[in-house]
Short mmCIF file of C-alpha atoms in Angstrom, two decimals:
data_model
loop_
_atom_site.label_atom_id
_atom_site.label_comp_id
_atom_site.label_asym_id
_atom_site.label_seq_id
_atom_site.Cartn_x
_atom_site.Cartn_y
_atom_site.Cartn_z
CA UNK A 29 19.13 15.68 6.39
CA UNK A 30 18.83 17.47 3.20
CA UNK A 31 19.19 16.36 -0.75
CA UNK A 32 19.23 18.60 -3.51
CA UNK A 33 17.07 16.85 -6.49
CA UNK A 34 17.77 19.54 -9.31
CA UNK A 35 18.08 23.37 -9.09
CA UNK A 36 15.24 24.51 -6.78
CA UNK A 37 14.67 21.45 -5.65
CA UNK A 38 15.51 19.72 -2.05
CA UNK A 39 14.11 16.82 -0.24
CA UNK A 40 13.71 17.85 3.33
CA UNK A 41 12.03 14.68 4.38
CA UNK A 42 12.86 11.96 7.23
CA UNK A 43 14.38 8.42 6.24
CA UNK A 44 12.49 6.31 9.04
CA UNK A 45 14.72 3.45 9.41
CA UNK A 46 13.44 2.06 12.45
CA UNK A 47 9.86 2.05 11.35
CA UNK A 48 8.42 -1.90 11.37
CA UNK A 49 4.20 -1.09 11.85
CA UNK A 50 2.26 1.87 10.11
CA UNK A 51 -1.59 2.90 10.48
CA UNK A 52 -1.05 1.58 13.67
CA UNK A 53 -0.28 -2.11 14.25
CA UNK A 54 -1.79 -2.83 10.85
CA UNK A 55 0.61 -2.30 8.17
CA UNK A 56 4.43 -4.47 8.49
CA UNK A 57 7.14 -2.44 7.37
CA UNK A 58 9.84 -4.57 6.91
CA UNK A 59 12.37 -2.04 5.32
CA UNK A 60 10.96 1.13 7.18
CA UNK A 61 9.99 3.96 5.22
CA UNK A 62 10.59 7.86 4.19
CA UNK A 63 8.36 11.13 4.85
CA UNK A 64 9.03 12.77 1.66
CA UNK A 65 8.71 16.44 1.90
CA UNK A 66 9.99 19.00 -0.59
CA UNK A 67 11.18 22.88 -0.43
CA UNK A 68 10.45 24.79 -4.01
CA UNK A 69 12.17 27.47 -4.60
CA UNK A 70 11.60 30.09 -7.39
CA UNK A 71 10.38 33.67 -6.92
CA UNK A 72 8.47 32.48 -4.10
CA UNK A 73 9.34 29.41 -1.76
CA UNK A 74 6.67 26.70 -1.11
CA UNK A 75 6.80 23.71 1.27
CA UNK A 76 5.60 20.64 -0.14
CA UNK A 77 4.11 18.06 2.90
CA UNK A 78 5.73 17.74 6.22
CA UNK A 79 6.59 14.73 7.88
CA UNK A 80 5.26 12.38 10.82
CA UNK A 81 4.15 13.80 13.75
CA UNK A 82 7.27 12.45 16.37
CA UNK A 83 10.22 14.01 14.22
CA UNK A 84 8.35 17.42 13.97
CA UNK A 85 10.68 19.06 15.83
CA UNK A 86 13.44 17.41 13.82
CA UNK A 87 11.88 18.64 10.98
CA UNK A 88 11.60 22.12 11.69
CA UNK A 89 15.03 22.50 12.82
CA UNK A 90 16.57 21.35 9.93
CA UNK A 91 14.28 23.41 7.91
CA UNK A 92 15.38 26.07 8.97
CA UNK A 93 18.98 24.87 8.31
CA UNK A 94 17.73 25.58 4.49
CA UNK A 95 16.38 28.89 4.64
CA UNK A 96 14.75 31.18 7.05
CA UNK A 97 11.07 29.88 7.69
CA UNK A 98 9.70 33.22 7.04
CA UNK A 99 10.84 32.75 3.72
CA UNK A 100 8.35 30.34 3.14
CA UNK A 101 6.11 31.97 0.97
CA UNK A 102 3.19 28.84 0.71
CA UNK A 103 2.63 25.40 1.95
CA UNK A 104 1.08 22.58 0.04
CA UNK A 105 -0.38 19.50 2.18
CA UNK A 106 -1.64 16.91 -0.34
CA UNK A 107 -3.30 14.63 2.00
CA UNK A 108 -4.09 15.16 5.73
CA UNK A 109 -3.00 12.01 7.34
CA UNK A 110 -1.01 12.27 9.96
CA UNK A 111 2.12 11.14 8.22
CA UNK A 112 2.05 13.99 6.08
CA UNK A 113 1.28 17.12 8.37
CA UNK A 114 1.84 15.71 11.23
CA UNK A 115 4.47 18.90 11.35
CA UNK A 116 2.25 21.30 10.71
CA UNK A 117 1.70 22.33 14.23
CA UNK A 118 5.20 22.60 15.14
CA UNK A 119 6.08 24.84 12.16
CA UNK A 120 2.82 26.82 12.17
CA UNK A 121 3.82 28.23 15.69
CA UNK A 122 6.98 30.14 13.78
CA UNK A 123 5.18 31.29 10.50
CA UNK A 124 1.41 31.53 11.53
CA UNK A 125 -0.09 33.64 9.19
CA UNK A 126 1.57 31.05 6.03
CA UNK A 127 -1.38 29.89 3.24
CA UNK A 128 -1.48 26.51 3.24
CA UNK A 129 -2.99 25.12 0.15
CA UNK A 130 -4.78 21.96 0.17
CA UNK A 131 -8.21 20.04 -0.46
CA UNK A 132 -11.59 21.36 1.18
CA UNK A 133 -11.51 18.00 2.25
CA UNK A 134 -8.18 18.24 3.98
CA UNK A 135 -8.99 21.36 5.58
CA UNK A 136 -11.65 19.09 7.61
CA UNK A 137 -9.42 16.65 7.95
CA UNK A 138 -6.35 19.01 9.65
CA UNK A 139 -9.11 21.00 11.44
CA UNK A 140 -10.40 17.42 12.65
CA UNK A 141 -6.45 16.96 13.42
CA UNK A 142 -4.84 19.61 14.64
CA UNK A 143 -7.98 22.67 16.00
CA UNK A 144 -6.21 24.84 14.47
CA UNK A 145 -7.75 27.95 12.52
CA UNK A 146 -4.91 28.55 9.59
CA UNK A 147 -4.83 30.33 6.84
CA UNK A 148 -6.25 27.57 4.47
CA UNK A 149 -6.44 28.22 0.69
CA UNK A 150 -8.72 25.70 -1.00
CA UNK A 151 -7.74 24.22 -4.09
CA UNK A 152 -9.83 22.02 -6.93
CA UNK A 153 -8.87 20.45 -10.27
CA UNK A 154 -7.68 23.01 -12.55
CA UNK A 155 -6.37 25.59 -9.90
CA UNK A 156 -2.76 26.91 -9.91
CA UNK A 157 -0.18 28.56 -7.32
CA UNK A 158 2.11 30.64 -9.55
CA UNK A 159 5.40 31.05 -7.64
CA UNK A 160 7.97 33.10 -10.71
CA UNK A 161 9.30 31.21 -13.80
CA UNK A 162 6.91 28.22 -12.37
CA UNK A 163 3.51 27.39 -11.30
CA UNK A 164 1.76 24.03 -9.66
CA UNK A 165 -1.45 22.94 -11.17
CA UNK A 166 -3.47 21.21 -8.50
CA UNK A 167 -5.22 17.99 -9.45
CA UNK A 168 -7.95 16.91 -6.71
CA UNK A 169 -7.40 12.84 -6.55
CA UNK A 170 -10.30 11.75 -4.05
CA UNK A 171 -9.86 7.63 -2.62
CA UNK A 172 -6.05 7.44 -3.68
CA UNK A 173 -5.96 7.10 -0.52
CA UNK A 174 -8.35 9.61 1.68
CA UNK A 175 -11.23 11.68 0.60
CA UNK A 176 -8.75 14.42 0.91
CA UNK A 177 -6.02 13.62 -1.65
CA UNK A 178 -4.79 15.17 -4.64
CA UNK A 179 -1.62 15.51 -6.68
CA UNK A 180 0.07 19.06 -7.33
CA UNK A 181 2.37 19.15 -10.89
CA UNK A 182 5.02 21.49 -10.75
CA UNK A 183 5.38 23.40 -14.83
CA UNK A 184 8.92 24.05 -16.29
CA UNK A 185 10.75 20.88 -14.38
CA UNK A 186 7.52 18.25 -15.08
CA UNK A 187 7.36 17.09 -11.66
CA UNK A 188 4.08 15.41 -10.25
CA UNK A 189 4.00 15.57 -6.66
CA UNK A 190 1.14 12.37 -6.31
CA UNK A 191 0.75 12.04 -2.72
CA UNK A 192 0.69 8.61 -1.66
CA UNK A 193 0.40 7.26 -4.99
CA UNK A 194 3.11 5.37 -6.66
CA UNK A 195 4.71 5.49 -3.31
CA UNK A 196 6.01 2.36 -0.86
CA UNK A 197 7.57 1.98 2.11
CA UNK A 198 11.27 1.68 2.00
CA UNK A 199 13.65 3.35 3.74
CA UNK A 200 16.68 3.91 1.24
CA UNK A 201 19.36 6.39 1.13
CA UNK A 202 19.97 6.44 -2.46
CA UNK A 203 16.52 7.53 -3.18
CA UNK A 204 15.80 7.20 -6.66
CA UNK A 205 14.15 4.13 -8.48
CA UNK A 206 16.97 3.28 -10.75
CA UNK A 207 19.36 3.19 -7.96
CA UNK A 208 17.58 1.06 -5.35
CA UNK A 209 17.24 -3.07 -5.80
CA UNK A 210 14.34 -3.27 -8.59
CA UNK A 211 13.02 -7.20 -7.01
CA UNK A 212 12.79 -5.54 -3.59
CA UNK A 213 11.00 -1.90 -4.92
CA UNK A 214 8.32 -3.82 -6.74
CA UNK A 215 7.58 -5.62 -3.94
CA UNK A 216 7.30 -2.61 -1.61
CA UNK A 217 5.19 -1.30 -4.58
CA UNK A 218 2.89 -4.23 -4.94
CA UNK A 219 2.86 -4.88 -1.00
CA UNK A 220 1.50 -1.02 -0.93
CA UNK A 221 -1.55 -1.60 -4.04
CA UNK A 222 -2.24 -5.02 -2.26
CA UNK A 223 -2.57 -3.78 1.64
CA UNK A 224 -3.74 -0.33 0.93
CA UNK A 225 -5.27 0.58 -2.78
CA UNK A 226 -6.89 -2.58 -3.65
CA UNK A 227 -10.54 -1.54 -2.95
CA UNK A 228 -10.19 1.36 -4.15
CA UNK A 229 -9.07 0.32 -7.99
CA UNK A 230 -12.22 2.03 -9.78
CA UNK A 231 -10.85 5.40 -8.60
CA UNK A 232 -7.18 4.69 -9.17
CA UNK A 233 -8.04 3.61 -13.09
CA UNK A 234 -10.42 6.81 -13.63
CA UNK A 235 -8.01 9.08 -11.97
CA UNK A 236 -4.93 7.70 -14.08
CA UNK A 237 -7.23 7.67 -17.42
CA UNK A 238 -7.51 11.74 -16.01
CA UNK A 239 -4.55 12.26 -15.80
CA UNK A 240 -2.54 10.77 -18.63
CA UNK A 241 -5.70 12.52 -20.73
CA UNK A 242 -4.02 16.07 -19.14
CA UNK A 243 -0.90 14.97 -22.07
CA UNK A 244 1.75 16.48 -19.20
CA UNK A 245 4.70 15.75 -19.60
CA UNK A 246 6.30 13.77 -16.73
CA UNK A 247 9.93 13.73 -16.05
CA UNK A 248 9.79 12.82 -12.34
CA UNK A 249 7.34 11.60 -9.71
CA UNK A 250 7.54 12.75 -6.21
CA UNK A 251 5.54 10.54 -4.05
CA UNK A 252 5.25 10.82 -0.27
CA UNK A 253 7.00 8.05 0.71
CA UNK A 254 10.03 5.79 -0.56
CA UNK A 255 12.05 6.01 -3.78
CA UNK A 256 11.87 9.31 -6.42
CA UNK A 257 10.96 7.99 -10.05
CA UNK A 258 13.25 9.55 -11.83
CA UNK A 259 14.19 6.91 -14.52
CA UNK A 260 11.34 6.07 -17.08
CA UNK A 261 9.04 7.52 -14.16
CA UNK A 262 5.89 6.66 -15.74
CA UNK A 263 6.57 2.97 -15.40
CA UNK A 264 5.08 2.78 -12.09
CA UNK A 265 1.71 4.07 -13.52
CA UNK A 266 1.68 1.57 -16.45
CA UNK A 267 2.17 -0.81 -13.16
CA UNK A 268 -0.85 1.05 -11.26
CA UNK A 269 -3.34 0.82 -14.74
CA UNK A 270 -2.75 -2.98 -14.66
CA UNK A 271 -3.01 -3.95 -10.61
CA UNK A 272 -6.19 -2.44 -11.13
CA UNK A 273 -7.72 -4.16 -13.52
CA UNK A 274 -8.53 -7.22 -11.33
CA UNK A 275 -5.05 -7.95 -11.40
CA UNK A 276 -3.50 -11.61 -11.13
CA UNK A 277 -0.82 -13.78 -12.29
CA UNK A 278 -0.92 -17.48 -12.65
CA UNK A 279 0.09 -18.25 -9.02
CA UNK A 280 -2.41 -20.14 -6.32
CA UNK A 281 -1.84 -19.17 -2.33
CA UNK A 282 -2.45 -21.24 0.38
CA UNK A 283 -3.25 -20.19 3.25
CA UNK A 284 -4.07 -22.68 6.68
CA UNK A 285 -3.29 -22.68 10.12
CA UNK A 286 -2.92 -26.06 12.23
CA UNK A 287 -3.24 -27.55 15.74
CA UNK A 288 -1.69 -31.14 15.55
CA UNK A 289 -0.26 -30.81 11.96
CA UNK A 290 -2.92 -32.38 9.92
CA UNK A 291 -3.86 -29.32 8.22
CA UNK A 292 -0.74 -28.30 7.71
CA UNK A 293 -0.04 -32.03 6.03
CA UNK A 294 -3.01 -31.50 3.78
CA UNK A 295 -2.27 -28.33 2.72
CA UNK A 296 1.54 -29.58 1.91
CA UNK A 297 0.14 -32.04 -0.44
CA UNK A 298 -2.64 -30.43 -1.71
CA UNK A 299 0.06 -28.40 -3.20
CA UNK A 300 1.84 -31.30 -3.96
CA UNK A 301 -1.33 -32.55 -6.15
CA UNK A 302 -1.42 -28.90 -7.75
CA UNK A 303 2.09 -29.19 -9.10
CA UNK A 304 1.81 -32.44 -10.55
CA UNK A 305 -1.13 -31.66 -12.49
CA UNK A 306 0.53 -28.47 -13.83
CA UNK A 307 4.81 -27.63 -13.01
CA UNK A 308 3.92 -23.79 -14.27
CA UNK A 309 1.48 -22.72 -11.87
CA UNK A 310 3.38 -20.93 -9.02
CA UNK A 311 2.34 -22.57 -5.46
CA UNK A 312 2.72 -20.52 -1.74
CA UNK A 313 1.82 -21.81 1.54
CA UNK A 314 1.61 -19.56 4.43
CA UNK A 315 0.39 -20.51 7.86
CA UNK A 316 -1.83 -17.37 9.06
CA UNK A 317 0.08 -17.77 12.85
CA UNK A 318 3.34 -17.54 12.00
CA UNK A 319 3.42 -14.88 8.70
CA UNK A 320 2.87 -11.92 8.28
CA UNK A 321 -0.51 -11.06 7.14
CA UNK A 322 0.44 -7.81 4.71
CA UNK A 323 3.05 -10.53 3.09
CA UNK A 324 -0.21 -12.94 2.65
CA UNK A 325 -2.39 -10.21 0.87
CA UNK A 326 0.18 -9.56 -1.12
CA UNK A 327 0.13 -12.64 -2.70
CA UNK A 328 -3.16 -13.05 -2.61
CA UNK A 329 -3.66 -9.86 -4.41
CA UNK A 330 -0.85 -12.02 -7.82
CA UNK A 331 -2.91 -15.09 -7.68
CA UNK A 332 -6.13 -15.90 -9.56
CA UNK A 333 -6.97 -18.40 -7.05
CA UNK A 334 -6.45 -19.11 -3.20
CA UNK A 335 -6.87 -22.10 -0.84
CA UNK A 336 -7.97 -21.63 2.97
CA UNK A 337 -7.68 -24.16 5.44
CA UNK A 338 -7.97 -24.94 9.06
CA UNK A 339 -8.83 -27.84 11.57
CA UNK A 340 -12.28 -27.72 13.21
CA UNK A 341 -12.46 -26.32 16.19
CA UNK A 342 -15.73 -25.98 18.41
CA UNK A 343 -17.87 -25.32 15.34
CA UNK A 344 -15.57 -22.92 13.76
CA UNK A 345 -11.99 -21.96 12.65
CA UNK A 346 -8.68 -21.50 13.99
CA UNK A 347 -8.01 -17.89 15.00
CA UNK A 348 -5.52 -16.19 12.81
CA UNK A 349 -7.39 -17.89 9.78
CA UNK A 350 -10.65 -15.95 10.55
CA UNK A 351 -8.53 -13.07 10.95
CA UNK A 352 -6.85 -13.63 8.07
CA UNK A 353 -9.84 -13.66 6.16
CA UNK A 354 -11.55 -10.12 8.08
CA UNK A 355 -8.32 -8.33 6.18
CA UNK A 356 -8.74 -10.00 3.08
CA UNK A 357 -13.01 -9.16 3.35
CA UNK A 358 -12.21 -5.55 3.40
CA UNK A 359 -10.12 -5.48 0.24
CA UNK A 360 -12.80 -6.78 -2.11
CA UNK A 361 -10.96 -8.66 -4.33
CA UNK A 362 -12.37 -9.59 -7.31
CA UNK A 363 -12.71 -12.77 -9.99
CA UNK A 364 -10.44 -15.17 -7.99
CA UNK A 365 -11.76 -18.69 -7.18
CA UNK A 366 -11.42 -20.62 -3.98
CA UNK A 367 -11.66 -23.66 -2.21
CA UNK A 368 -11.37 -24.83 1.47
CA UNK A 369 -10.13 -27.56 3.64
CA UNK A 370 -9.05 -28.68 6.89
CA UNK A 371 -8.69 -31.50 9.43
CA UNK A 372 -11.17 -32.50 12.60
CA UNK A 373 -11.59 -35.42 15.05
CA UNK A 374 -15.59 -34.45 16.09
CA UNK A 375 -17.94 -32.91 13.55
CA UNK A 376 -15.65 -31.02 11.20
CA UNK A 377 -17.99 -27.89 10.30
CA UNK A 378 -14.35 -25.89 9.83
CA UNK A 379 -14.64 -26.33 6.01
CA UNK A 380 -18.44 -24.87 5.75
CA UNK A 381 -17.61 -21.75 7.59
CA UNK A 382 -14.51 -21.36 5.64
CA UNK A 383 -16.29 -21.60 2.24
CA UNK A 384 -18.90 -19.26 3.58
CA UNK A 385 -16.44 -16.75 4.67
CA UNK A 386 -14.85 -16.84 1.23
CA UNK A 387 -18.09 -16.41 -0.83
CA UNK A 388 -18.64 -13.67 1.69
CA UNK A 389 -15.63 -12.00 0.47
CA UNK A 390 -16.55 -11.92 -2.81
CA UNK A 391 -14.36 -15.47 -4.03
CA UNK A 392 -15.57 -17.67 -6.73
CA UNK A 393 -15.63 -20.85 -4.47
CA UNK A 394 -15.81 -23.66 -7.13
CA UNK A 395 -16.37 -26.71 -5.04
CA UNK A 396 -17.20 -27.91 -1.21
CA UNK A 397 -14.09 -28.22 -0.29
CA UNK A 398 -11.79 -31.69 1.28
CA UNK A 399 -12.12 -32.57 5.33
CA UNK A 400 -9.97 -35.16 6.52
CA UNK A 401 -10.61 -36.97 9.73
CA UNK A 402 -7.99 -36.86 12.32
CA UNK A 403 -4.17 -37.26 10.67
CA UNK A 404 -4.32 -37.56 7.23
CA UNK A 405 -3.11 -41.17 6.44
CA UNK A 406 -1.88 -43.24 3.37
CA UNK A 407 -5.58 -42.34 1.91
CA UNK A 408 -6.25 -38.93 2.93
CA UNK A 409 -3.19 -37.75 1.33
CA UNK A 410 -3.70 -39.72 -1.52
CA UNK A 411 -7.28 -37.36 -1.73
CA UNK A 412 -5.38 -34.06 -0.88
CA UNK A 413 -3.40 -34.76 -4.02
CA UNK A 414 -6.52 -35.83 -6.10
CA UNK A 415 -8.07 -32.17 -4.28
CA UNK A 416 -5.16 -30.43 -5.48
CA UNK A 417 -5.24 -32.09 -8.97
CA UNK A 418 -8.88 -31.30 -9.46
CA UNK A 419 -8.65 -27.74 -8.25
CA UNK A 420 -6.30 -26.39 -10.76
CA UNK A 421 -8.38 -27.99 -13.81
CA UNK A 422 -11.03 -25.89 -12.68
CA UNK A 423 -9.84 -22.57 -11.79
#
């Protein structure tokens, strides 16, 4: 599958419908995704990315559907990952002696890769591939998401090619942003910042303040996965330069698991106390077993404050809650408050270890959280509701 963008322009990606897990078993992909690579074509011919490593041979074929791969004059891999030169072997065995143009970091990385001694043209800020009427300036964008990154912008048709950046995964054939559902793009979009780019905000706000200082103008952005901005593309980096700026939204998350339901009971009217003491505030529950745990960051990520619950159990916490909470660790998130709760029957320590694991990762935890003995009765949930009152005064 081909599609033409504008005059010299084709996507000559893969649409990867089937797609449900990325990185592994880490990352849900609900909607699948798209390996979006790109054939220039002016005086000289450059590839722009590949795509994953099990449709290479795909990939090549139908390549070469679109011109003789000898014609390639140039190939330009913005990032090393797998996803985006996995490819490169299968194509490199019919045009060998090809430059490919790319970070020193990603030559590492695709030597790391692949073992493969290519003809590898390094590239830094400021550098440019002339290729006729055109030329791409190379822009070296370290952390959005690898070491290896950076963005290529194409002159004459004001095209930035940014890598992972401003991308998602969704698999849509229409493939620009003002054709696709906007509710369910923004929420690939904000599922992607949440999961992926969260800890690494400092370096996507100083590499947008670099970029938007270059004054280029920008009439499309070409990511490396899901939709083409093509309509008001810059919208998605006003998005960016606000989700990472300690981004939230006046929503509180609640997150438990539960072994007899009294957790689940408390965290149903803790919620219930929440709302009474303030109808605005938006309220989610999620039980850590049974959701998905990219869905959960994501809305931890919109809310400026999260509860975490689970029933005692030898000492410590359910399972998928302390798992849960490893994920969330490793995103640093920063200035949201906390609390914790839970249920026991013996000598409830569940809500200690909970509020330590939050402080550990780096929430505001602004009290010592509610226990309730056995099933909550008449009393108890009278207290969750008190809990829940209490908790949204103070956050």
């Amino acid at each position: 599958m081909s599609f033409k963008l504008k005059d010299g322009l084709t996507w000559v990606g893969k649409i990867d419908w089937e797609l449900r897990t990325f990185h592994g078993e880490e990352y849900s992909t609900h909607k699948g995704t798209s390996y979006n690579s790109y054939l220039i074509q002016d005086e000289k011919t450059v590839l722009l990315d590949t795509v994953w490593l099990p449709f290479a041979r795909e990939f090549v074929e139908n390549l070469e559907r679109e011109i003789p791969l000898p014609k390639i004059d140039a190939i330009i891999i913005t990032h090393g990952e797998i996803d985006h030169s996995g490819a490169l072997p299968e194509l490199m065995k019919r045009i060998p002696e090809t430059p490919i143009y790319c970070t020193s970091n990603a030559v590492k990385s695709l030597k790391g890769q692949f073992h493969q001694e290519w003809n590898f043209k390094v590239v830094k800020t400021g550098d440019k591939l002339n290729i006729g009427s055109k030329e791409f300036i190379f822009v070296e964008a370290p952390m959005l998401h690898w070491p290896d990154t950076m963005f290529a912008y194409l002159t004459g048709d004001n095209i930035l090619f940014s890598s992972d950046a401003f991308g998602q995964h969704y698999a849509s054939a229409l493939m620009y942003n003002d054709l696709v559902d906007q509710g369910e793009l923004y929420q690939e979009c904000t599922k992607y910042y949440a999961n992926i780019l969260t800890p690494l905000s400092k370096f996507v706000d100083k590499k947008i303040k670099e970029v938007v200082g270059l004054n280029l103008p920008v009439d499309m952005i070409c990511s490396s996965h899901g939709v083409i901005w093509r309509d008001n593309p810059l919208q998605i980096v006003t998005q960016y330069a606000k989700w990472a700026q300690d981004y939230q939204e006046n929503q509180v998350t609640i997150i438990y698991d539960t072994m007899w339901n009294g957790t689940r009971r408390m965290a149903e009217e803790i919620a219930q106390g929440i709302k009474l003491a303030d109808d605005k505030v938006v309220v989610k529950l999620f039980n850590s077993a049974k959701s998905d745990k990219n869905d959960i960051i994501s809305e931890v990520f919109k809310s400026r404050a999260i509860l975490l619950g689970s029933p005692t159990v030898y000492k410590g916490v359910l399972s998928s809650v302390a798992g849960i909470m490893e994920e969330i660790k490793g995103l640093d998130f920063k200035n949201k408050k906390a609390a914790a709760f839970g249920a026991y029957g013996w000598s409830g320590e569940g809500v200690k270890v909970l509020s330590e694991r939050l402080k550990d990762s780096g929430f505001i935890v602004v009290n010592d959280g509610l226990r309730g003995l056995w099933n909550p009765d008449e009393q108890a949930i009278d207290n969750c509701r008190k809990f829940g009152k209490e908790f949204i005064t103070i956050i």
